[in-house]
Coordinates of C-alpha atoms and ligand atoms in Angstrom, one line a residue:
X10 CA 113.2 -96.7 34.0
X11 CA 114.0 -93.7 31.8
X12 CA 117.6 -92.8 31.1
X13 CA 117.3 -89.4 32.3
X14 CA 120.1 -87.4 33.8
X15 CA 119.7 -86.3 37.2
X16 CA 117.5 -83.2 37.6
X17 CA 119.2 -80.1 39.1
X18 CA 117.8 -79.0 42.2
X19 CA 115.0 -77.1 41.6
X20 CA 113.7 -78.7 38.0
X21 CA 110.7 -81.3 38.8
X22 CA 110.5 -84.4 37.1
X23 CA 108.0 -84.8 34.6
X24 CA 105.3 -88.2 34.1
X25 CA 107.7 -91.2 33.4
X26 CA 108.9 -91.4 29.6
X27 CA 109.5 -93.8 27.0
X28 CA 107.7 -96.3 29.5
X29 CA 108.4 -100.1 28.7
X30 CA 110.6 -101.3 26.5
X31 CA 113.7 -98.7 27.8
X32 CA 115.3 -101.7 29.7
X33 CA 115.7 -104.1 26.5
X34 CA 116.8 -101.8 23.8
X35 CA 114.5 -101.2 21.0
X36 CA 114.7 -102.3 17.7
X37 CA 116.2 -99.5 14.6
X38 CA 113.3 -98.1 12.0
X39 CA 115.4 -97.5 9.0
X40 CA 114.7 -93.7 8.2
X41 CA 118.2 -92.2 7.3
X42 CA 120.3 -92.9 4.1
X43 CA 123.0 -94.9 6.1
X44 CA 126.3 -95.0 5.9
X45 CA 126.5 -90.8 6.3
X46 CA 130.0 -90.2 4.1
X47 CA 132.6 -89.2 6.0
X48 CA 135.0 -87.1 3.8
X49 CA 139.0 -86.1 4.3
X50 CA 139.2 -82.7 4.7
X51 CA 142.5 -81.4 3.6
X52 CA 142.0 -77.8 2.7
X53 CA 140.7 -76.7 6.1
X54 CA 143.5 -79.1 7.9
X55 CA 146.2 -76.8 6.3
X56 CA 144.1 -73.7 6.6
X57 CA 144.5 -74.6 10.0
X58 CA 148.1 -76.2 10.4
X59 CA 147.2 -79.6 10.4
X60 CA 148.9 -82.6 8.4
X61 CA 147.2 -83.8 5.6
X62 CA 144.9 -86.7 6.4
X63 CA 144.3 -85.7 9.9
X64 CA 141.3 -84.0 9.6
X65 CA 137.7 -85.9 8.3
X66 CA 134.0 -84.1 8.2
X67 CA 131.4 -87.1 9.2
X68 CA 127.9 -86.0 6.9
X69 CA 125.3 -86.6 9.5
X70 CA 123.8 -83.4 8.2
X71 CA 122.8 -85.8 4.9
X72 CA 120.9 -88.6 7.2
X73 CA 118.5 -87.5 4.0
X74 CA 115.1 -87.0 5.4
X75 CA 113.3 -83.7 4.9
X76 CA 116.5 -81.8 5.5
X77 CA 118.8 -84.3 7.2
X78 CA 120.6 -84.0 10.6
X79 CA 121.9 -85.9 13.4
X80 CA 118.3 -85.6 15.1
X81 CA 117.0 -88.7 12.7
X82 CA 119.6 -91.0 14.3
X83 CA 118.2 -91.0 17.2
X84 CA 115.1 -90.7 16.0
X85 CA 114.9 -94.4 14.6
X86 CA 115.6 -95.8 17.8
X87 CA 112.6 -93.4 19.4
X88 CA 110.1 -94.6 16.7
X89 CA 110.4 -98.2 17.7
X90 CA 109.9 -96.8 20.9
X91 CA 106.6 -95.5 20.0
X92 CA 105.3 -98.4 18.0
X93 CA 106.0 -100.8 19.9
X94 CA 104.0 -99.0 22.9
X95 CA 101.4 -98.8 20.4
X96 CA 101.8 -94.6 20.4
X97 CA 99.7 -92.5 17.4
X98 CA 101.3 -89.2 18.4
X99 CA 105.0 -88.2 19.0
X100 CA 105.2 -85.6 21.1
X101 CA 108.4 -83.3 21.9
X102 CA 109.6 -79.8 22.0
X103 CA 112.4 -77.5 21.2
X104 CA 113.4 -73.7 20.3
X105 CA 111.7 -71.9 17.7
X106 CA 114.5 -72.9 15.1
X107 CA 114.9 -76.4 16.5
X108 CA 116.1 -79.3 13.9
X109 CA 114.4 -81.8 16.0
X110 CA 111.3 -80.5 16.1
X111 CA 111.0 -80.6 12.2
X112 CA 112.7 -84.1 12.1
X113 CA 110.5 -85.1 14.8
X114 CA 107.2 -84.0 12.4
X115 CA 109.0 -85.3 9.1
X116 CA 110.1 -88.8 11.3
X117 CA 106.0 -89.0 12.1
X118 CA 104.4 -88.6 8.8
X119 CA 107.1 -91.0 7.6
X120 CA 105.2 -93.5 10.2
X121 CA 101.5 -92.3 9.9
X122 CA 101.6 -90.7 13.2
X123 CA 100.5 -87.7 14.3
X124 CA 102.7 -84.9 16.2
X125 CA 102.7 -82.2 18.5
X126 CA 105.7 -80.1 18.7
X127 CA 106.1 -77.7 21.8
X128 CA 108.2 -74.3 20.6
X129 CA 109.9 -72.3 23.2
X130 CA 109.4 -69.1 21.9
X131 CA 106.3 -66.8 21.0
X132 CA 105.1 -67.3 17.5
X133 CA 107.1 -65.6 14.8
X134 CA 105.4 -62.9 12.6
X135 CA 105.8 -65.1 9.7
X136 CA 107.6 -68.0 9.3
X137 CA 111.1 -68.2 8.4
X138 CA 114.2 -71.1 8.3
X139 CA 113.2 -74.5 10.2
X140 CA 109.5 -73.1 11.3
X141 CA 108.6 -72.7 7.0
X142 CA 109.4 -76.8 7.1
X143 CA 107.4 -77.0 10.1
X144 CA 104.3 -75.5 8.7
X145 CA 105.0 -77.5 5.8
X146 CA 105.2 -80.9 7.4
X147 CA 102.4 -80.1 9.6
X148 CA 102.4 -80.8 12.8
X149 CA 100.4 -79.3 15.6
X150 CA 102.7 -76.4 17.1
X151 CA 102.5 -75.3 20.5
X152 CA 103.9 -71.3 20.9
X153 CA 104.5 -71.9 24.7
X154 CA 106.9 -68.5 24.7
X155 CA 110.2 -68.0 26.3
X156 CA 111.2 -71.1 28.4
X157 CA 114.4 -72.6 30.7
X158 CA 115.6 -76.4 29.5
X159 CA 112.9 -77.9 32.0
X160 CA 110.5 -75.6 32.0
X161 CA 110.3 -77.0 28.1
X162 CA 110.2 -80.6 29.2
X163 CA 107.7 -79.5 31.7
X164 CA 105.5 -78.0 29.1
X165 CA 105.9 -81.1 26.6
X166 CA 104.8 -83.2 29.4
X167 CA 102.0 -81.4 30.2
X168 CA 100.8 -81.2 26.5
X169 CA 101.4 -85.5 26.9
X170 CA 99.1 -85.3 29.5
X171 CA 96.5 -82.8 27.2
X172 CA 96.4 -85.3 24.7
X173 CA 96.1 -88.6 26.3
X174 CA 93.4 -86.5 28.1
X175 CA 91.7 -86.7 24.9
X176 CA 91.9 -90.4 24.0
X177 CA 95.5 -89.8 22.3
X178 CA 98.6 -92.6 22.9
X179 CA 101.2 -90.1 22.8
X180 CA 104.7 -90.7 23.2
X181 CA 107.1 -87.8 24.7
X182 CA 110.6 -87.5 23.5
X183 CA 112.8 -85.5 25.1
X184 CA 114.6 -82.4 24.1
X185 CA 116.4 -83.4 21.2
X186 CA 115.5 -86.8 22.1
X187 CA 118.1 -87.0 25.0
X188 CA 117.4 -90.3 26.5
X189 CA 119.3 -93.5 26.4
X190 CA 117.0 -94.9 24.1
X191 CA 117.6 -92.1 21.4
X192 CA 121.3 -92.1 22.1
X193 CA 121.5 -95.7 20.6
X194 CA 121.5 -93.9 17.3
X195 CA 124.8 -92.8 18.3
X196 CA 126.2 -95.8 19.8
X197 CA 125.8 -97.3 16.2
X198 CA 127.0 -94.2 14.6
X199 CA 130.7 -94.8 16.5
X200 CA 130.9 -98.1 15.0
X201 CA 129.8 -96.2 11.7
X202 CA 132.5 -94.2 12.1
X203 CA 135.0 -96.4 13.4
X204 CA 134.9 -98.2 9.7
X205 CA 134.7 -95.3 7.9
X206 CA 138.3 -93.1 9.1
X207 CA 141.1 -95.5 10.9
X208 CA 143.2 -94.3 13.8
X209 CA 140.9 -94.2 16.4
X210 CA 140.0 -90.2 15.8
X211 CA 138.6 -87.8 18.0
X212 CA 135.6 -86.7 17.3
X213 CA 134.4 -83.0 17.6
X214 CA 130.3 -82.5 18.1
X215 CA 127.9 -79.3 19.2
X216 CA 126.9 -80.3 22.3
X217 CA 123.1 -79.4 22.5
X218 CA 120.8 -81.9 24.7
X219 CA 124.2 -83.7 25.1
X220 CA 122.7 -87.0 23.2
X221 CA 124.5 -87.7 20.7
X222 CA 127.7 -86.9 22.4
X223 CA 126.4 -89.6 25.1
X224 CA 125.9 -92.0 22.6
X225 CA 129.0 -91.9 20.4
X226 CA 130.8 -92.4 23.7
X227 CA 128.7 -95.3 24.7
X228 CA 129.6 -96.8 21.3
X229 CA 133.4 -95.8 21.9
X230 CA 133.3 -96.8 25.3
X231 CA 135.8 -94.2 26.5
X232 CA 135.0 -90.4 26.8
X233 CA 138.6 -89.6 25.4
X234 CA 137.2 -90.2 22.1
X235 CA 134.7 -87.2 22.0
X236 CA 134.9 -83.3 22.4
X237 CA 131.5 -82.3 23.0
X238 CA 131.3 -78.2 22.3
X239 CA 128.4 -76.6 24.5
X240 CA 126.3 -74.1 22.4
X241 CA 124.2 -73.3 25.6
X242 CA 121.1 -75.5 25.3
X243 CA 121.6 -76.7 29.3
X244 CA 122.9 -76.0 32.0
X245 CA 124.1 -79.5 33.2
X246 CA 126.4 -81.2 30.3
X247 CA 129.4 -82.1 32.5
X248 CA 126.3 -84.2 34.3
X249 CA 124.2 -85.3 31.9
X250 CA 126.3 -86.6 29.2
X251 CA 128.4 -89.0 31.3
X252 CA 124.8 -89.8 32.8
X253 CA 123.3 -90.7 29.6
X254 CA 126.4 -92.7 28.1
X255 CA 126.4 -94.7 30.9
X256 CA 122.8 -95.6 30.3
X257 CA 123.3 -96.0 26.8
X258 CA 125.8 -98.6 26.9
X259 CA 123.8 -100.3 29.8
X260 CA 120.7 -100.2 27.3
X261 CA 122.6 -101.9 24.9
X262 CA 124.6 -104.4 27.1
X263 CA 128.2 -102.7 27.3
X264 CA 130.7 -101.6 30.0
X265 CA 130.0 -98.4 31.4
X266 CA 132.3 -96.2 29.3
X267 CA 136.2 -95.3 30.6
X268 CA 137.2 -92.0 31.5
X269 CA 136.1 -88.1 32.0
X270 CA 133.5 -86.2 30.0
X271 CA 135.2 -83.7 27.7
X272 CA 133.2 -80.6 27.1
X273 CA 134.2 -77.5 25.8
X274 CA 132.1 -74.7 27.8
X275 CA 134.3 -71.5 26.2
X276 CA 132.0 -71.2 22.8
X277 CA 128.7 -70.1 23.7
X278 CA 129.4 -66.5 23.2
X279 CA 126.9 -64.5 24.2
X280 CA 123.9 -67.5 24.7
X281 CA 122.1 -70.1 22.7
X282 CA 121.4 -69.7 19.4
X283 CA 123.3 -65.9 19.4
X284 CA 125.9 -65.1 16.7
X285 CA 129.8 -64.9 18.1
X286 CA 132.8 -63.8 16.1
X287 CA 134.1 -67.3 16.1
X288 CA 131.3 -68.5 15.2
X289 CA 131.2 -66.7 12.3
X290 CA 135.2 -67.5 11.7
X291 CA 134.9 -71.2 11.8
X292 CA 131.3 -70.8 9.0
X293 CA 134.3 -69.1 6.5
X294 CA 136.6 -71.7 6.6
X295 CA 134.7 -74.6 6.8
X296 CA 132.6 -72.8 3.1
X297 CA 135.5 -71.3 1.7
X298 CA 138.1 -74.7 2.4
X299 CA 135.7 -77.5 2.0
X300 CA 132.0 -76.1 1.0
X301 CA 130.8 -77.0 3.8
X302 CA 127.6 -75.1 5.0
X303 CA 127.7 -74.9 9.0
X304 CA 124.6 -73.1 10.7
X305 CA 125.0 -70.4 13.4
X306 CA 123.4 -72.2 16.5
X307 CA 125.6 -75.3 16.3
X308 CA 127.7 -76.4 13.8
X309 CA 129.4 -73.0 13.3
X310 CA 130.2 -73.4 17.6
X311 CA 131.5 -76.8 17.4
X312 CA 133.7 -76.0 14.1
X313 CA 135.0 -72.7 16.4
X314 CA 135.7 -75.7 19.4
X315 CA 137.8 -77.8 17.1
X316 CA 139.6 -75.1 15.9
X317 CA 140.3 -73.3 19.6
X318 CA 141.7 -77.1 20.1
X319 CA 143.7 -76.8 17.0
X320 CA 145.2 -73.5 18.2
X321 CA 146.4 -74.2 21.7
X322 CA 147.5 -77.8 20.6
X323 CA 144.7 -79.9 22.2
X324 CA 144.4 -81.4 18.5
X325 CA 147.4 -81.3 16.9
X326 CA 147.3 -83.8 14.2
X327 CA 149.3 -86.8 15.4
X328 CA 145.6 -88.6 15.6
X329 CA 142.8 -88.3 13.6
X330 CA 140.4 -85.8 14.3
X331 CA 137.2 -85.9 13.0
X332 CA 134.2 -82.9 12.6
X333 CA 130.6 -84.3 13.2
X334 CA 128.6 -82.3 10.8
X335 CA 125.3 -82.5 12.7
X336 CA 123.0 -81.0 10.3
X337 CA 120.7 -77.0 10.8
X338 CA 121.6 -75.7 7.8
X339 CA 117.7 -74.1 7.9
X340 CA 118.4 -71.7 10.7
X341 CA 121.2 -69.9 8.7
X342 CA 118.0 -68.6 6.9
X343 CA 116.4 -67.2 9.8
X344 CA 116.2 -63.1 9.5
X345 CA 118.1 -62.7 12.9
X346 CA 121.3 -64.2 11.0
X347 CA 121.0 -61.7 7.9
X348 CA 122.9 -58.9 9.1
X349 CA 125.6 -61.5 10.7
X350 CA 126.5 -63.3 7.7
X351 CA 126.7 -60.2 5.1
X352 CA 130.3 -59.3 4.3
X353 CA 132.3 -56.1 6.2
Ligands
LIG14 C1 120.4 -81.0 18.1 C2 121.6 -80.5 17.3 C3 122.9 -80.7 17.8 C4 123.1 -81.2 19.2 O1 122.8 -82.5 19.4 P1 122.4 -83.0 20.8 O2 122.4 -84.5 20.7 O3 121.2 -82.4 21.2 O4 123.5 -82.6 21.8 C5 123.9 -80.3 17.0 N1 123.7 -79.8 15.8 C6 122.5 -79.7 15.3 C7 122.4 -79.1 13.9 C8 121.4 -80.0 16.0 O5 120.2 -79.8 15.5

């Protein structure tokens, strides 16, 4: 069985995914530079009124392939996937300036597969941020135009089907490989964590495809420990990510994980991927405090999450609390950002 979260009414469910193999978990093909460093961060903790030592950034942008991010995590756990269903082409999808969609094709050349990368958008007029790394690693891309969550995983399905329509073993990944499988990148990163910044912390993540939210709370086993800050991806996280830690830890032989999803729905702004005055607030302090380079789609959301917490005393420093730095710098290049980031 796939991990998948329910469908909402309406969606239809694509072929079956990540066929066998998903009920034993699968083995780990070392990709990233492991352990990410996790790093106290005590200028932005009293920019924002914190006590010193109370306040950590976790590096999973510098899992060090072809760019980094938390996508390659998950990633290793997908590739054994593949392998081991003897699979010579990963195929997924994402939005035009999707992370996992170039960590996807980098992951793939690492292996000597092929890919084939579904974009939600119409092709850009030239190439700019992740989509110059994507022409660079190569990959076939797919310009399928403007689509929903599961329209997408419709449309990387039915390329799945394309290509083992022409004698190709492909193997689909979800949207940012949001399945139980690729979450156990994340059950693994908790423990990472865990040995890395004492206290039990909190930890704060951009909550996309709601994976690696799912998974550090599978490897936590209790949804207290994670914030999870929707940046409008989908429209089901309160579902989905429960759904998927629960799977996760079953995957990997733990208890189903204590407590209630925590997701912060307030920091959208005005819609995936679209520049918001906090946004652009929490980019500031986490360069200017700690040189730490957030993007606008995620990181920059989930840094403006921590620090609503921080202001109406959700986190106020008597635990740890600790930023997941999931990666996308390459989207802060993107043209549609330029006019955002220049200074009033
Ligand atoms: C994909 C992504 C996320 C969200 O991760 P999910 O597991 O999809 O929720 C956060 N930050 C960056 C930079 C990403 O590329």
């Amino acid at each position: 069985m796939t991990a998948d979260p329910p469908l909402p009414p309406g969606a239809t469910p694509g072929p079956p995914t990540e066929g066998p193999g998903t009920d034993r978990p699968p083995p780990r093909t070392p990709l990233a530079h492991l352990p990410t460093p996790a790093v106290s961060a005590d200028r932005l903790a009293a920019a924002l009124g914190l006590p010193e030592g109370s306040l950590w950034i976790k590096h999973d942008d510098l899992t060090g392939i072809a760019g980094g991010g938390n996508k390659v995590r998950k990633l290793e756990f997908l590739a054994s996937a593949a392998l081991a269903e003897g699979a010579d082409t990963l195929v997924t999808g994402g939005g035009r300036q999707s992370n996992h969609v170039r960590l996807t094709a980098a992951v793939a050349n690492r292996l000597g597969l092929a890919a084939t990368v579904v974009l939600a958008s119409d092709p850009p007029e030239r190439p700019t941020g992740n989509v110059v790394l994507d022409e660079v690693l190569g990959p076939e891309l797919v310009w399928a135009g403007d689509l929903g969550y599961y329209a997408l995983e419709d449309a990387i399905a039915a390329t799945a089907d394309r290509l083992a329509g022409e004698g190709r073993q492909p193997y689909r990944i979800h949207v940012g490989g949001a399945s139980a499988v690729g979450a156990l990148g994340y059950l693994h990163a908790a423990a990472e964590l865990d040995a890395q910044v004492p206290g039990e912390p909190l930890v704060v993540v951009a909550d996309g495809s709601g994976g690696t939210h799912a998974g550090l709370v599978a490897g936590f086993g209790d949804h207290a420990r994670v914030l999870g800050v929707d940046v409008g991806t989908r429209p089901d996280l309160d579902d989905a990510v429960p759904a998927m830690a629960a799977a996760t830890a079953a995957l990997a032989g733990r208890p189903a994980p204590a407590g209630d999803v925590q997701v912060d729905h307030d920091r959208v702004g005005p819609g995936y991927g679209a520049p918001s005055d906090a946004c652009r607030e929490a980019l500031d302090l986490a360069a200017r405090h700690e040189a730490a380079l957030l993007d606008p789609v995620y990181t920059g959301k989930g840094l403006a999450g921590l620090v609503a917490a921080v202001r109406d005393g959700r986190i106020d420093g008597t635990r740890p609390t600790v930023f997941l730095h999931t990666g996308g710098l390459p989207a802060l290049f993107s043209p549609r950002y330029a006019d955002w980031v220049r200074r009033p």
